[in-house]
Short mmCIF file of C-alpha atoms and ligand atoms in Angstrom, two decimals:
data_model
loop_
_atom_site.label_atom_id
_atom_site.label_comp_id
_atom_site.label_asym_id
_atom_site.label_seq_id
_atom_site.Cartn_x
_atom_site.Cartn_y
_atom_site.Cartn_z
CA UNK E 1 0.51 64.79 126.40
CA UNK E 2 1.16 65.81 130.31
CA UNK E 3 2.96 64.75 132.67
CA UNK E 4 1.34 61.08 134.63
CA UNK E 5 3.05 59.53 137.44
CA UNK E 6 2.57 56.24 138.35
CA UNK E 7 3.20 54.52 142.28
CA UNK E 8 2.71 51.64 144.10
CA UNK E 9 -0.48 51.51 146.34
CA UNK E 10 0.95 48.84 149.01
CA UNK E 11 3.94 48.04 150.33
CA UNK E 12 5.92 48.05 147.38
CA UNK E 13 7.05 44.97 144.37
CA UNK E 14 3.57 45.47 142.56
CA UNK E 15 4.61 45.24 139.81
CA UNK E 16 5.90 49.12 138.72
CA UNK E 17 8.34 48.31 137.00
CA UNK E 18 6.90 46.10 134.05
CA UNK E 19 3.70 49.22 133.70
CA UNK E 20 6.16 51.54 133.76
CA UNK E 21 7.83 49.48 130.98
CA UNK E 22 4.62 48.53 129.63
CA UNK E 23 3.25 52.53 129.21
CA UNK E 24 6.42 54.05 128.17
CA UNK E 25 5.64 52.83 124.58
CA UNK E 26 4.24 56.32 124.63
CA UNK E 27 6.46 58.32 126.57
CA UNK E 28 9.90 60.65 126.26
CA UNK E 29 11.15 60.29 129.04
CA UNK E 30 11.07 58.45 132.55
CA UNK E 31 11.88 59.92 136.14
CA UNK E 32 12.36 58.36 139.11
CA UNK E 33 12.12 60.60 142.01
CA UNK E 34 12.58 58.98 145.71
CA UNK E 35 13.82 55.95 147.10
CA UNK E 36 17.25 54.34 146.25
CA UNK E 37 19.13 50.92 145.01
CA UNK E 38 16.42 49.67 147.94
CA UNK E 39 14.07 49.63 144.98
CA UNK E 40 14.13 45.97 142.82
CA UNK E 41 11.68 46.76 139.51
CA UNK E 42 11.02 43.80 137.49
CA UNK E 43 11.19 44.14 133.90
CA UNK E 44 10.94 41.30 131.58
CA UNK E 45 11.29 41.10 127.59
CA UNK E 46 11.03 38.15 125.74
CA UNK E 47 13.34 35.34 127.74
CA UNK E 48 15.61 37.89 129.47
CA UNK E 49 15.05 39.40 133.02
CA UNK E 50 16.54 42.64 134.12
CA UNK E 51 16.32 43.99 137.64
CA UNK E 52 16.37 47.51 138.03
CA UNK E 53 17.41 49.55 141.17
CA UNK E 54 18.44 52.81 140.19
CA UNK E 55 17.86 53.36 136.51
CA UNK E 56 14.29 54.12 135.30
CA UNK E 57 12.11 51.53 133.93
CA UNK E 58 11.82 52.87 131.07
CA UNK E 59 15.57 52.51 129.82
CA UNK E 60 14.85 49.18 127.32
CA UNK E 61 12.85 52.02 125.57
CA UNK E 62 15.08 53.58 122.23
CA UNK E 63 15.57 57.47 122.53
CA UNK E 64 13.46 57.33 126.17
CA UNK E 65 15.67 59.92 128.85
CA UNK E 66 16.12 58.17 131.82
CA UNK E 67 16.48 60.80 134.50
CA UNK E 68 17.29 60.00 138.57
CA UNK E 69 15.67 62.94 139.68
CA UNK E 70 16.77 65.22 142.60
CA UNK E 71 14.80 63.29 145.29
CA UNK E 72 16.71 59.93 145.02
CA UNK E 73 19.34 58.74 147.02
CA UNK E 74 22.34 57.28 144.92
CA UNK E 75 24.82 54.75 145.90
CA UNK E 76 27.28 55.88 142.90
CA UNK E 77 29.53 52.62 143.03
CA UNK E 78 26.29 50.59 142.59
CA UNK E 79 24.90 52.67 140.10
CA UNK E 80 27.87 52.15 137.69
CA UNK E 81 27.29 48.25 138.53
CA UNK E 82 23.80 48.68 136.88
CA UNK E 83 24.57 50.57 134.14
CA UNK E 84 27.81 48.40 132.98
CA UNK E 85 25.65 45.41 133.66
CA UNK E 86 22.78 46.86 131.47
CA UNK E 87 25.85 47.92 128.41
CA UNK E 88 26.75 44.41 128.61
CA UNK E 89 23.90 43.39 127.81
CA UNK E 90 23.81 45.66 125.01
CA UNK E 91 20.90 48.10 126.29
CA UNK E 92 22.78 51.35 126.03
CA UNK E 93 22.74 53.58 128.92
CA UNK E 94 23.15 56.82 127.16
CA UNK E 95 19.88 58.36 127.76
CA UNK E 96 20.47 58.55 131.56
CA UNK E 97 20.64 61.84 133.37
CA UNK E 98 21.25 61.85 136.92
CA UNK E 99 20.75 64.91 138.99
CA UNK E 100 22.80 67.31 140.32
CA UNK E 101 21.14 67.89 143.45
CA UNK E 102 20.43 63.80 144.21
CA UNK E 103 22.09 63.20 147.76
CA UNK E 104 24.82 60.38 147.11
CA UNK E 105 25.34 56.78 149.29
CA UNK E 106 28.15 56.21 150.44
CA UNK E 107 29.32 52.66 152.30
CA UNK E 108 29.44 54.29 155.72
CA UNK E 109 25.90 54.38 154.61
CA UNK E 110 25.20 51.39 154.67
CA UNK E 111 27.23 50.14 157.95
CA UNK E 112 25.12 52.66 159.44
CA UNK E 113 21.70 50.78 158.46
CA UNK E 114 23.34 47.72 159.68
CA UNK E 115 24.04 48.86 163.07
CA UNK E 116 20.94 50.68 163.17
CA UNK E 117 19.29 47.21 162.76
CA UNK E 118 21.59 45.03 164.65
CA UNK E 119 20.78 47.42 167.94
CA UNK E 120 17.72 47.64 166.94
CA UNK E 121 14.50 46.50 169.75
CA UNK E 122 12.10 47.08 166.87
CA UNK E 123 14.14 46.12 163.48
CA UNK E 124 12.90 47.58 160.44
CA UNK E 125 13.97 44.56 158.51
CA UNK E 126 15.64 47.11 155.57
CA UNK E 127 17.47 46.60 152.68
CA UNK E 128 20.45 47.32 154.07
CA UNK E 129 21.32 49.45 150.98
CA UNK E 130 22.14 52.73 153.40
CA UNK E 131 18.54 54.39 152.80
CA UNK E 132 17.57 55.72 156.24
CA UNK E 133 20.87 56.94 157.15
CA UNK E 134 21.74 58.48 153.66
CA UNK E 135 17.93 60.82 153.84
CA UNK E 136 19.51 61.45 157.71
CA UNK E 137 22.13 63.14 156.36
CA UNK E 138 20.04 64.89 153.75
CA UNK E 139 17.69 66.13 156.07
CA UNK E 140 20.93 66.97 158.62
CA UNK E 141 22.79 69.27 156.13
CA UNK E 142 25.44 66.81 155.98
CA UNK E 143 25.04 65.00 152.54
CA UNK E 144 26.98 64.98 149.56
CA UNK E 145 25.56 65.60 146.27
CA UNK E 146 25.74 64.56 142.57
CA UNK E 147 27.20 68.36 141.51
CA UNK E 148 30.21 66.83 143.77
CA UNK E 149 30.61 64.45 141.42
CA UNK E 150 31.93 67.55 139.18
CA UNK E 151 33.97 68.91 141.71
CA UNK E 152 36.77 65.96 142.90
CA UNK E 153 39.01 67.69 145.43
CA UNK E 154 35.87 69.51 146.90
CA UNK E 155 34.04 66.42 147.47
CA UNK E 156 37.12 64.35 148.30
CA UNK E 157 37.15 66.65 151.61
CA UNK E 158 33.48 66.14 152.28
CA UNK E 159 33.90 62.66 152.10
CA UNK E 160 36.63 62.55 153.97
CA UNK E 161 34.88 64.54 156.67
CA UNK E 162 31.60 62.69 156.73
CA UNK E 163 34.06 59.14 156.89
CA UNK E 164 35.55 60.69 160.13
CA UNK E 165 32.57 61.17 161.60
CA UNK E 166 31.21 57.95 161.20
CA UNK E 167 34.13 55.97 161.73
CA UNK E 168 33.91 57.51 165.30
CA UNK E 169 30.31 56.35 165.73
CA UNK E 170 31.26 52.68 164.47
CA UNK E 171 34.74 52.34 167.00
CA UNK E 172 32.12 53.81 169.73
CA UNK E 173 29.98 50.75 169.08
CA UNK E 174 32.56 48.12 168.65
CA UNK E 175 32.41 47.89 164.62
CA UNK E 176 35.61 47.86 162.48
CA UNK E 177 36.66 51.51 160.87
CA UNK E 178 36.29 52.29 157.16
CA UNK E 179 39.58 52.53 155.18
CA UNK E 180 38.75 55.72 154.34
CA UNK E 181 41.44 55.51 151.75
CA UNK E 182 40.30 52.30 150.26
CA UNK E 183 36.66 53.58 150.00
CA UNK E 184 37.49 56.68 148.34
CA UNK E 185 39.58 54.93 145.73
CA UNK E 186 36.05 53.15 144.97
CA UNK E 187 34.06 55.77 144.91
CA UNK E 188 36.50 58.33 142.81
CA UNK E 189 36.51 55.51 140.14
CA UNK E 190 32.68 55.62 140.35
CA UNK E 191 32.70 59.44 140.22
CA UNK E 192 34.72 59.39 137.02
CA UNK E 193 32.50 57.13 135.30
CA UNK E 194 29.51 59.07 136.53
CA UNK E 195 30.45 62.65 135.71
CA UNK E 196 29.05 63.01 132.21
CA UNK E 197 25.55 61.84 133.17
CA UNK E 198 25.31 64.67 135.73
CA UNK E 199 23.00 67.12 134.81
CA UNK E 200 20.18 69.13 136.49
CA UNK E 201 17.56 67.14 135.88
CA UNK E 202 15.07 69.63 137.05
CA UNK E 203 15.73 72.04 134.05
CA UNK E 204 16.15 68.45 131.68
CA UNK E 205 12.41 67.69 132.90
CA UNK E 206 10.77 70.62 132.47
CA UNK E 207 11.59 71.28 129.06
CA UNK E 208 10.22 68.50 128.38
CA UNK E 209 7.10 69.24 129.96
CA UNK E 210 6.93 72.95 128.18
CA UNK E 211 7.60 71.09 125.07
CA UNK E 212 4.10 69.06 125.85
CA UNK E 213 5.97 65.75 125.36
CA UNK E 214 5.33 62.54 127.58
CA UNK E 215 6.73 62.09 130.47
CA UNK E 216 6.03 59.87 133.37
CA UNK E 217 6.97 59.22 136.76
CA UNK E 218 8.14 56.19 138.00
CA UNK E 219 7.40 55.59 142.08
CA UNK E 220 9.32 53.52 144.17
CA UNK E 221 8.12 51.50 146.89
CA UNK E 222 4.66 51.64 147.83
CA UNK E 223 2.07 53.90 150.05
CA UNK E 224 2.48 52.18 153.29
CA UNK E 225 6.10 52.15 153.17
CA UNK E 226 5.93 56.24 153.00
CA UNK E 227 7.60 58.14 155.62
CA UNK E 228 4.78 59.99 156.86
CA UNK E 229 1.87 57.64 155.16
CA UNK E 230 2.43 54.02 156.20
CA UNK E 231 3.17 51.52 159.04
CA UNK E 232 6.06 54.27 161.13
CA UNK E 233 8.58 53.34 162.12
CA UNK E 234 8.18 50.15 159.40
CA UNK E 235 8.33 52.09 156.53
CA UNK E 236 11.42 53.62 154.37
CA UNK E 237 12.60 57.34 154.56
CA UNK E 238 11.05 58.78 151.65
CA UNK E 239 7.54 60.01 150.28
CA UNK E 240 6.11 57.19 148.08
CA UNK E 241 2.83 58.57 147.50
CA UNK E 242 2.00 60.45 144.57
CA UNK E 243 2.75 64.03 146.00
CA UNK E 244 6.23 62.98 145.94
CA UNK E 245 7.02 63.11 142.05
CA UNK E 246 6.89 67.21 142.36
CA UNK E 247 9.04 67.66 145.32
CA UNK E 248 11.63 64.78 143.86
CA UNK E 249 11.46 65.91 140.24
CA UNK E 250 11.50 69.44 140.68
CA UNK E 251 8.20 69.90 139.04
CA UNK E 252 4.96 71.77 139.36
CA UNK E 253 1.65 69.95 140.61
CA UNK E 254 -0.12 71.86 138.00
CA UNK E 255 1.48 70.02 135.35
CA UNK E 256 0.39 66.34 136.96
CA UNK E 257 -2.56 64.70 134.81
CA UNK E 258 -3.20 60.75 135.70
CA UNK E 259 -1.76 59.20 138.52
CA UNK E 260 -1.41 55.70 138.32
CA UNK E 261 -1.75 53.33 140.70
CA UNK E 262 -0.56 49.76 140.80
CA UNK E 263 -2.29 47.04 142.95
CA UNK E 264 -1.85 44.03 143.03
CA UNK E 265 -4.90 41.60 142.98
CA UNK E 266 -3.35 40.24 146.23
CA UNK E 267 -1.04 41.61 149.37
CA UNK E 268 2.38 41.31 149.88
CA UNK E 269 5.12 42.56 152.11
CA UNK E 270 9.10 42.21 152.70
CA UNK E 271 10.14 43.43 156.02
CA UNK E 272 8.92 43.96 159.36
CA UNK E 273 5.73 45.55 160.28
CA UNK E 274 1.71 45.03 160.83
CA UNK E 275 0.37 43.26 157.94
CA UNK E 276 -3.18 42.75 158.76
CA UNK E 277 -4.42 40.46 156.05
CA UNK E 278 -0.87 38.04 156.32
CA UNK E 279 -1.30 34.43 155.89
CA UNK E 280 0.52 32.04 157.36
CA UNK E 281 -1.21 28.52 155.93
CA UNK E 282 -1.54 27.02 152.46
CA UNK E 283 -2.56 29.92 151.13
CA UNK E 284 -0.10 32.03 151.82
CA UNK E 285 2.45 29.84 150.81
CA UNK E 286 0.85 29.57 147.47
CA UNK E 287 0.41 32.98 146.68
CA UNK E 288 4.18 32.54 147.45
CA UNK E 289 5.05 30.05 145.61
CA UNK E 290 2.61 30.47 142.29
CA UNK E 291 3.78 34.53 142.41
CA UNK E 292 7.11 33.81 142.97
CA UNK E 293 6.81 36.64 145.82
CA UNK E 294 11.12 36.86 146.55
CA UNK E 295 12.55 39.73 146.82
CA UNK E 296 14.07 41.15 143.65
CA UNK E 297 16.99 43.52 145.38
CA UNK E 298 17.53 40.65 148.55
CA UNK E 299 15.77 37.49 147.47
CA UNK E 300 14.32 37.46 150.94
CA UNK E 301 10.60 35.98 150.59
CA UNK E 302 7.64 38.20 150.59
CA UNK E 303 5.13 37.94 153.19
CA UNK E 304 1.84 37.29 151.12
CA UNK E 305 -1.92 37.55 152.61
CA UNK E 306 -5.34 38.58 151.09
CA UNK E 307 -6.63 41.82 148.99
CA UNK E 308 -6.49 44.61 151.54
CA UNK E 309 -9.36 47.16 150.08
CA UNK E 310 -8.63 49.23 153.70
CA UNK E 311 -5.45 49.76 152.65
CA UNK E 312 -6.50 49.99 148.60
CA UNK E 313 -9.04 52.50 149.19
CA UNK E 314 -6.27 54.61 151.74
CA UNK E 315 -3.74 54.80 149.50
CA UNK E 316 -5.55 55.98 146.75
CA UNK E 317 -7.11 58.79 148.83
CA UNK E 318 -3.63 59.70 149.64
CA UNK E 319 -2.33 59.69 145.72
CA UNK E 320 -5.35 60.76 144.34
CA UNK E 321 -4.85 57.65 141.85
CA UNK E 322 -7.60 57.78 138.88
CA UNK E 323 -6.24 55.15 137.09
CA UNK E 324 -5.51 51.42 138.45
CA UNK E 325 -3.63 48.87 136.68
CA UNK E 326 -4.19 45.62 138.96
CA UNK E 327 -1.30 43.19 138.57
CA UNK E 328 -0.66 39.39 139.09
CA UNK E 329 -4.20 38.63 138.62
CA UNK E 330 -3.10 34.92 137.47
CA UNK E 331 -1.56 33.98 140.62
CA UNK E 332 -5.41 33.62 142.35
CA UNK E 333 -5.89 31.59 138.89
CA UNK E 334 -6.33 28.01 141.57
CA UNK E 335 -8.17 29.52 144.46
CA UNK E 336 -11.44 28.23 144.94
CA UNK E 337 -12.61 30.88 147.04
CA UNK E 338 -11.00 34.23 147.44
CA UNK E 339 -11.12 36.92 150.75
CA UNK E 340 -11.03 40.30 150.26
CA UNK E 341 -10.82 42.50 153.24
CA UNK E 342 -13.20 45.03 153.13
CA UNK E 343 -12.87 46.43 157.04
CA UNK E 344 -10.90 45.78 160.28
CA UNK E 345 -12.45 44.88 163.82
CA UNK E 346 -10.43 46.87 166.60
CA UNK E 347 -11.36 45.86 169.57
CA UNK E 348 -15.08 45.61 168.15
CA UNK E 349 -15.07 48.99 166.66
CA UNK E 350 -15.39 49.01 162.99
CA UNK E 351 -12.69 50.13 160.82
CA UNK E 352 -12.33 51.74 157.24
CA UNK E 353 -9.06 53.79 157.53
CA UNK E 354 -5.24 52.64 158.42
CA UNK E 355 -5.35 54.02 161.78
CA UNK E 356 -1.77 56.14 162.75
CA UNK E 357 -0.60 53.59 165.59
CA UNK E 358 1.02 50.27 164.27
CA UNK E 359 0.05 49.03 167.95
CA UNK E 360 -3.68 49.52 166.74
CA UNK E 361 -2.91 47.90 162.93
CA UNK E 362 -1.33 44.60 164.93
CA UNK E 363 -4.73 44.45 166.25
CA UNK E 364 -6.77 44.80 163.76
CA UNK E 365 -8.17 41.69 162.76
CA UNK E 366 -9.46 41.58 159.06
CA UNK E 367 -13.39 41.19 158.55
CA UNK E 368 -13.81 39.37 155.03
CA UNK E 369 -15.74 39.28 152.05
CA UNK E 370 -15.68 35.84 150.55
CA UNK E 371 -15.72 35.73 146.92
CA UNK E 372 -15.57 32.26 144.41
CA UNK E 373 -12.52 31.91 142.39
CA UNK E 374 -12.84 31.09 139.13
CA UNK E 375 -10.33 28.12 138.70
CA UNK E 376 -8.79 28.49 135.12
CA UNK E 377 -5.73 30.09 133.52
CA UNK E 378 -5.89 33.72 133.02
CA UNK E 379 -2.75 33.90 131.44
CA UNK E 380 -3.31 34.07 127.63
CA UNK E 381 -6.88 36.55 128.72
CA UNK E 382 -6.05 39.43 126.37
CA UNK E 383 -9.23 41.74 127.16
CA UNK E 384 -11.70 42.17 130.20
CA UNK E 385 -14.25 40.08 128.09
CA UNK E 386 -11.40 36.99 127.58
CA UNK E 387 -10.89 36.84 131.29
CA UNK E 388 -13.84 34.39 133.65
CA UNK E 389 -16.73 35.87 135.16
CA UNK E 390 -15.58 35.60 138.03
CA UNK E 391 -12.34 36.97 137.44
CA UNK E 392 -14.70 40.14 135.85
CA UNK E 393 -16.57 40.26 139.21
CA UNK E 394 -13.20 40.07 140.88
CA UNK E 395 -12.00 43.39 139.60
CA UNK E 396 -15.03 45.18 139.58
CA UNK E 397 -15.17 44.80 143.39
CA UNK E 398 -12.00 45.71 144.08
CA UNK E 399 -12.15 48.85 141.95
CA UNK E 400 -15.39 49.68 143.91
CA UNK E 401 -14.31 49.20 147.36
CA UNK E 402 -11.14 51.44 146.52
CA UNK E 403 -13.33 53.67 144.89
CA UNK E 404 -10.87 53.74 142.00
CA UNK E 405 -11.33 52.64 138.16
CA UNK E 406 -9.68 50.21 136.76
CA UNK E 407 -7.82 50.82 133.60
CA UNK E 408 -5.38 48.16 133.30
CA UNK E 409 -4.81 44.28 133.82
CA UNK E 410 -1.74 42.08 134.05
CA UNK E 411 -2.03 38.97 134.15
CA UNK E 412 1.82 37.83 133.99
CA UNK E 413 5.44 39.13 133.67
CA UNK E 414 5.72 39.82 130.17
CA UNK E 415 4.41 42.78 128.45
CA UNK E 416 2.13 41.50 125.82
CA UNK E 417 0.50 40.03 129.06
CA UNK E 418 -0.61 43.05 129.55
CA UNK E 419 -4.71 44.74 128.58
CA UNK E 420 -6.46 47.71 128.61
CA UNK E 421 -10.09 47.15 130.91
P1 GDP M 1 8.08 46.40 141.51
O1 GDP M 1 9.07 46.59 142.60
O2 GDP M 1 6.77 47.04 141.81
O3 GDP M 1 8.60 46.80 140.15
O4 GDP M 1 7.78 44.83 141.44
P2 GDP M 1 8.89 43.64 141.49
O5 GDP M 1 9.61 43.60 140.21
O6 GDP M 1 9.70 43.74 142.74
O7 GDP M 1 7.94 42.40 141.70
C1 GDP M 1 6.93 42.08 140.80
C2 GDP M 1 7.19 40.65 140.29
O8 GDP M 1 6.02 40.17 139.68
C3 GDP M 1 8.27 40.57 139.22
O9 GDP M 1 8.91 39.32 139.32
C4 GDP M 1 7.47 40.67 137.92
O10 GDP M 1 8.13 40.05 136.82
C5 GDP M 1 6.24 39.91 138.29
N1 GDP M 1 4.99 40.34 137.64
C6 GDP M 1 4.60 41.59 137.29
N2 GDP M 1 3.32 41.58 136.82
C7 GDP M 1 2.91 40.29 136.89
C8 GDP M 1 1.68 39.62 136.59
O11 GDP M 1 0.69 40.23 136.17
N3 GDP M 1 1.63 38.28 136.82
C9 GDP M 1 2.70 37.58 137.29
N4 GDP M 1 2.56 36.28 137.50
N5 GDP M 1 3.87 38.17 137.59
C10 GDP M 1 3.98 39.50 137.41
P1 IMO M 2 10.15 48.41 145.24
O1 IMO M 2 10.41 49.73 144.59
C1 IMO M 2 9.31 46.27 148.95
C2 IMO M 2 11.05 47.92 152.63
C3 IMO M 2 12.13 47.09 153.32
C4 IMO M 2 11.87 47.51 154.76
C5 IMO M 2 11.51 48.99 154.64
C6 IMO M 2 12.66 49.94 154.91
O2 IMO M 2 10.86 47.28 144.60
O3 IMO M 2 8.70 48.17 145.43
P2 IMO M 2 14.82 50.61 153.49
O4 IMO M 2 15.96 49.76 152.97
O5 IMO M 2 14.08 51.35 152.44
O6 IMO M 2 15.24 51.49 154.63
O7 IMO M 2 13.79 49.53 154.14
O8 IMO M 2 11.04 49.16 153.31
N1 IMO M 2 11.33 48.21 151.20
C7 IMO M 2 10.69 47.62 150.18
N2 IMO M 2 9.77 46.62 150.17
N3 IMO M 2 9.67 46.86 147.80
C8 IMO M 2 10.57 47.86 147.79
O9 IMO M 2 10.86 48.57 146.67
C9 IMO M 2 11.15 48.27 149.01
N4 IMO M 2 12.06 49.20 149.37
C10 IMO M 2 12.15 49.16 150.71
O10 IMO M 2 11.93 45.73 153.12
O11 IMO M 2 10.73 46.84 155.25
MG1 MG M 3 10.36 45.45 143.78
#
């Protein structure tokens, strides 16, 4: 079997990480390729919970490789934090690969982001994991990479460098200097635990694809969150749609077959930025509340709001998605009635496509499509024909205003809650 890759279609937490869990019962191996630790994917197996930031999804998997391709940012000290956290809890770790040429996060990094945000007039709201200024320095010719990790006394001098120069930035706007010293210490320790999972991933992945096993893409994030793609500036600093697996896995777009898309059956968001469909009433709070909508890397509470089919129907133009899996279908189990928002009004003009200007999406007031719930459990549904009418009707008209198909259903966190439609 080819090569799929799989993404989220809004603004990321749809629920990647348990498909990506879910499909790699078939699959070899498992790359992500953008984003950083600024990524939380959910996995869940019987009663335990793991959290994933850096390593793939597809790690609880026996004899799955686990690459970090080329396109991801690292934060090396956190990395190790994962991986030691996922030994001791005795899923083994040996199956990762991270790449060579993945540009490394560093905590300068990260005071960077928080500056960024704290002078900030229009605040991103990020993760404060060091995303933004770590692709900066990618896209500057400045960042370090994993082969460093090889290479001590050469990247001890980079670092070095690179601290310098920030340190001058953070005393020119009144925020403490790094102990360089102290913070290469950390990350030296880091480096030393991280050297024999350095590999180029780029060769790793494409003998795997020549060998016509299964591998699959894992996206972080979500389409409107893409640099070029979603709500600018309120997005992150990589390419989340689907075109992004070649550039940040090293592969050839020939060699793509199904790309995935995950949606969830409602909206959500963590951060700043338009969100047209946003509810602030009783609703909103218990979409909230019933889909435990916190965020899984800062526990900060998700923004929640209606179906979005504008956005749906955008993103999967952009990622050419074929195959949907809609997620968290449950949590609308108590609505009585359900909106779906099928257009925006700007300014009476009639909308079907995220326009480029955020100051046009704040505008934009959703026009509905009122649909009736269907007011049972959809929990224990195990097949399209298990799950209420309504429910049916639900998902056929979301798949047909996207002008996607649907192929999958989840209809809670675990896996065997999980169906083909
Ligand atoms: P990701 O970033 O796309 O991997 O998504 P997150 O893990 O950040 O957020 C998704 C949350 O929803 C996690 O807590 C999952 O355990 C949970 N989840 C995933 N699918 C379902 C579902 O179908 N129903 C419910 N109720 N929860 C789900
Ligand atoms: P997963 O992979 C939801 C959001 C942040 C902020 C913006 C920029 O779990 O779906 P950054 O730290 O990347 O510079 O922040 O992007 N953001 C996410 N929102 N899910 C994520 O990842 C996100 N990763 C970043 O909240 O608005
Ligand atoms: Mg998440």
């Amino acid at each position: 079997m080819p090569v799929d890759v799989l993404v989220g279609t809004q603004w990321g937490d749809e629920g990647k990480g348990k498909l990506i869990d879910v499909l790699t019962r078939d699959v070899d191996m498992v790359v992500r390729f953008q984003g950083g630790n600024n990524a939380g994917h959910t996995v869940e197996i019987g009663d335990q919970k793991y959290v994933l930031h850096l390593v793939p999804s597809g790690i609880f998997r026996k004899g799955v490789k686990c690459l970090i391709g080329n396109g991801v940012v690292v934060d090396p000290i956190a990395l190790v934090a994962e991986m030691e956290n996922l030994v001791s809890r005795g899923v083994s770790v040996d199956d990762v690969q991270l790449s060579d040429r993945a540009h490394l996060i560093f905590e300068y990094h990260k005071r960077a982001d928080a500056l960024r945000e704290a002078g900030a007039k229009r605040k991103i709201g990020t993760t404060g994991r060091g995303i933004g200024p770590a692709y900066t320095d990618k896209a500057a010719r400045v960042g370090i990479r994993g082969c460093e990790l090889l290479h001590l006394d050469r990247m001890e001098n980079l670092f070095r460098e690179q601290a310098a120069r920030y340190n001058q930035l953070f005393v020119a706007n009144g925020v403490e200097a790094l102990n360089v010293d102290e913070q290469w210490t950390k990350v030296k320790a880091a480096a030393l635990y991280l050297q024999k999972y350095v590999q180029d991933t780029v060769v790793t992945a494409n003998e795997f694809i020549r060998a016509g096993k299964n591998v699959l893409f894992e996206g972080a994030q979500g389409a409107f969150l893409d640099i070029d793609h979603g709500t600018y500036p309120f997005v992150t600093s990589s390419t989340t749609t689907s075109g992004g697996a070649c550039a940040g896995g090293g592969i050839s777009p020939r060699s793509v077959r199904d790309i995935w898309g995950v949606m969830k059956a409602y909206t959500t968001r963590v951060g700043e930025g338009p969100f047209p469909t946003e509810l602030f009433d009783a609703d909103g709070n218990t979409l909230r509340e019933v889909g435990g909508e916190f965020g899984a890397t800062t526990g900060r509470p998700r923004r929640c709001g209606w179906f979005d089919a504008v956005a749906g129907r955008y993103s999967c133009m952009l990622s050419g998605i074929n195959k949907l899996a809609v997620t968290k279908l449950d949590v609308l189990d108590s609505f009585e009635e359900i909106k779906i928002c099928v257009a925006y009004d700007l300014n009476g003009r009639k909308l079907h496509y995220m326009p480029a200007s955020v100051e046009d999406l704040s505008a934009a007031t959703p026009i509905y499509e009122t649909v009736p719930g269907w007011n049972c459990s959809t929990a224990d549904a195990r097949s399209i024909a298990e799950l209420p009418v309504n429910a049916q009707k639900y998902l056929r008209r979301i798949a047909e205003l996207v002008e996607s198909n649907v192929a999958i259903v989840s209809v809670g966190p675990r896996r065997d809650q999980t169906f083909q439609a």
